[in-house]
């Protein structure tokens, strides 16, 4: 399968950002492990701190990938524009979060993107990405 992982703002800081919530591993380290675990799958990766870049990447991905695993980070809770971009493309998107957004502040309980996604996975640490990938494979 051809899968694209998109990470939103501040996820470039994984490994040193609030490690009690997000853990000690960088996403680069995690991605290396994930690719080793799934050698038959092609996994591309994109991270941006900018809403427009994420939207552009979603548009460009249409028709190229079998699925997108998206951690829109804080934009999850604010971005009608990213929600519209997901609604506007034809490939399935799975929403992921490292932390359990429902256990945290109430502003994190709302996801603008969830209604346009195939499903949402939240709270399994970095393993949330592997679970999303398994869902696409199955
Ligand atoms: C996050 C949860 C969001 O609320 C937060 O803004 C993030 C990361 C997560 O992966 O747990 O940046 O998406």
GROMACS .gro file of N, CA and C and ligand atoms in nm, residues 8-11 14 17-18 21-22 71-77 96-101 104-105 107-108 122-123 125 129, ligand 1:
model
  103
    8UNK      N    1   0.100   1.758   1.192
    8UNK     CA    2   0.080   1.902   1.200
    8UNK      C    3   0.174   1.972   1.297
    9UNK      N    4   0.135   2.090   1.341
    9UNK     CA    5   0.225   2.178   1.416
    9UNK      C    6   0.278   2.121   1.547
   10UNK      N    7   0.404   2.151   1.568
   10UNK     CA    8   0.478   2.115   1.690
   10UNK      C    9   0.515   1.968   1.700
   11UNK      N   10   0.469   1.888   1.606
   11UNK     CA   11   0.505   1.746   1.612
   11UNK      C   12   0.648   1.722   1.564
   14UNK      N   13   0.866   1.630   1.867
   14UNK     CA   14   0.851   1.504   1.941
   14UNK      C   15   0.987   1.455   1.989
   17UNK      N   16   0.936   1.756   2.328
   17UNK     CA   17   0.817   1.833   2.362
   17UNK      C   18   0.736   1.758   2.468
   18UNK      N   19   0.711   1.820   2.581
   18UNK     CA   20   0.627   1.761   2.687
   18UNK      C   21   0.635   1.607   2.689
   21UNK      N   22   0.370   1.367   2.814
   21UNK     CA   23   0.249   1.347   2.733
   21UNK      C   24   0.283   1.273   2.603
   22UNK      N   25   0.393   1.315   2.539
   22UNK     CA   26   0.419   1.266   2.403
   22UNK      C   27   0.535   1.166   2.392
   71UNK      N   28  -0.222   1.338   1.177
   71UNK     CA   29  -0.227   1.398   1.310
   71UNK      C   30  -0.221   1.549   1.287
   72UNK      N   31  -0.337   1.613   1.286
   72UNK     CA   32  -0.342   1.756   1.257
   72UNK      C   33  -0.304   1.839   1.379
   73UNK      N   34  -0.270   1.769   1.488
   73UNK     CA   35  -0.227   1.835   1.613
   73UNK      C   36  -0.329   1.944   1.653
   74UNK      N   37  -0.282   2.063   1.690
   74UNK     CA   38  -0.375   2.165   1.740
   74UNK      C   39  -0.477   2.209   1.634
   75UNK      N   40  -0.443   2.194   1.504
   75UNK     CA   41  -0.539   2.230   1.399
   75UNK      C   42  -0.664   2.142   1.401
   76UNK      N   43  -0.651   2.025   1.463
   76UNK     CA   44  -0.767   1.937   1.479
   76UNK      C   45  -0.884   2.014   1.539
   77UNK      N   46  -0.849   2.099   1.637
   77UNK     CA   47  -0.951   2.164   1.719
   77UNK      C   48  -0.992   2.302   1.666
   96UNK      N   49  -0.533   1.058   1.375
   96UNK     CA   50  -0.464   1.000   1.491
   96UNK      C   51  -0.418   1.107   1.589
   97UNK      N   52  -0.411   1.067   1.714
   97UNK     CA   53  -0.352   1.150   1.819
   97UNK      C   54  -0.268   1.060   1.910
   98UNK      N   55  -0.157   1.115   1.952
   98UNK     CA   56  -0.067   1.040   2.041
   98UNK      C   57  -0.131   1.031   2.180
   99UNK      N   58  -0.177   1.144   2.228
   99UNK     CA   59  -0.243   1.148   2.359
   99UNK      C   60  -0.392   1.121   2.342
  100UNK      N   61  -0.457   1.090   2.454
  100UNK     CA   62  -0.602   1.072   2.452
  100UNK      C   63  -0.664   1.211   2.467
  101UNK      N   64  -0.709   1.266   2.354
  101UNK     CA   65  -0.757   1.406   2.355
  101UNK      C   66  -0.879   1.423   2.447
  104UNK      N   67  -0.803   1.518   2.816
  104UNK     CA   68  -0.729   1.642   2.837
  104UNK      C   69  -0.825   1.762   2.845
  105UNK      N   70  -0.775   1.882   2.823
  105UNK     CA   71  -0.858   2.004   2.835
  105UNK      C   72  -0.979   1.994   2.742
  107UNK      N   73  -1.112   2.196   2.538
  107UNK     CA   74  -1.100   2.247   2.401
  107UNK      C   75  -1.042   2.142   2.307
  108UNK      N   76  -0.977   2.039   2.363
  108UNK     CA   77  -0.922   1.932   2.278
  108UNK      C   78  -1.027   1.825   2.248
  122UNK      N   79  -0.692   0.760   1.914
  122UNK     CA   80  -0.639   0.861   2.006
  122UNK      C   81  -0.599   0.796   2.137
  123UNK      N   82  -0.475   0.824   2.180
  123UNK     CA   83  -0.440   0.784   2.315
  123UNK      C   84  -0.348   0.664   2.328
  125UNK      N   85  -0.028   0.655   2.237
  125UNK     CA   86   0.110   0.699   2.215
  125UNK      C   87   0.140   0.693   2.066
  129UNK      N   88  -0.023   0.550   1.532
  129UNK     CA   89   0.007   0.551   1.387
  129UNK      C   90   0.008   0.408   1.333
  139LIG     C1   91  -0.215   1.585   1.956
  139LIG     C2   92  -0.323   1.638   2.052
  139LIG     C3   93  -0.354   1.783   2.023
  139LIG     O1   94  -0.453   1.831   2.111
  139LIG     C4   95  -0.230   1.868   2.041
  139LIG     O2   96  -0.256   2.001   2.007
  139LIG     C5   97  -0.112   1.815   1.967
  139LIG     C6   98  -0.091   1.671   1.958
  139LIG     C7   99  -0.173   1.442   1.991
  139LIG     O3  100  -0.112   1.379   1.905
  139LIG     O4  101  -0.196   1.395   2.102
  139LIG     O5  102  -0.028   1.892   1.920
  139LIG     O6  103  -0.270   1.583   1.825
   0.00000   0.00000   0.00000
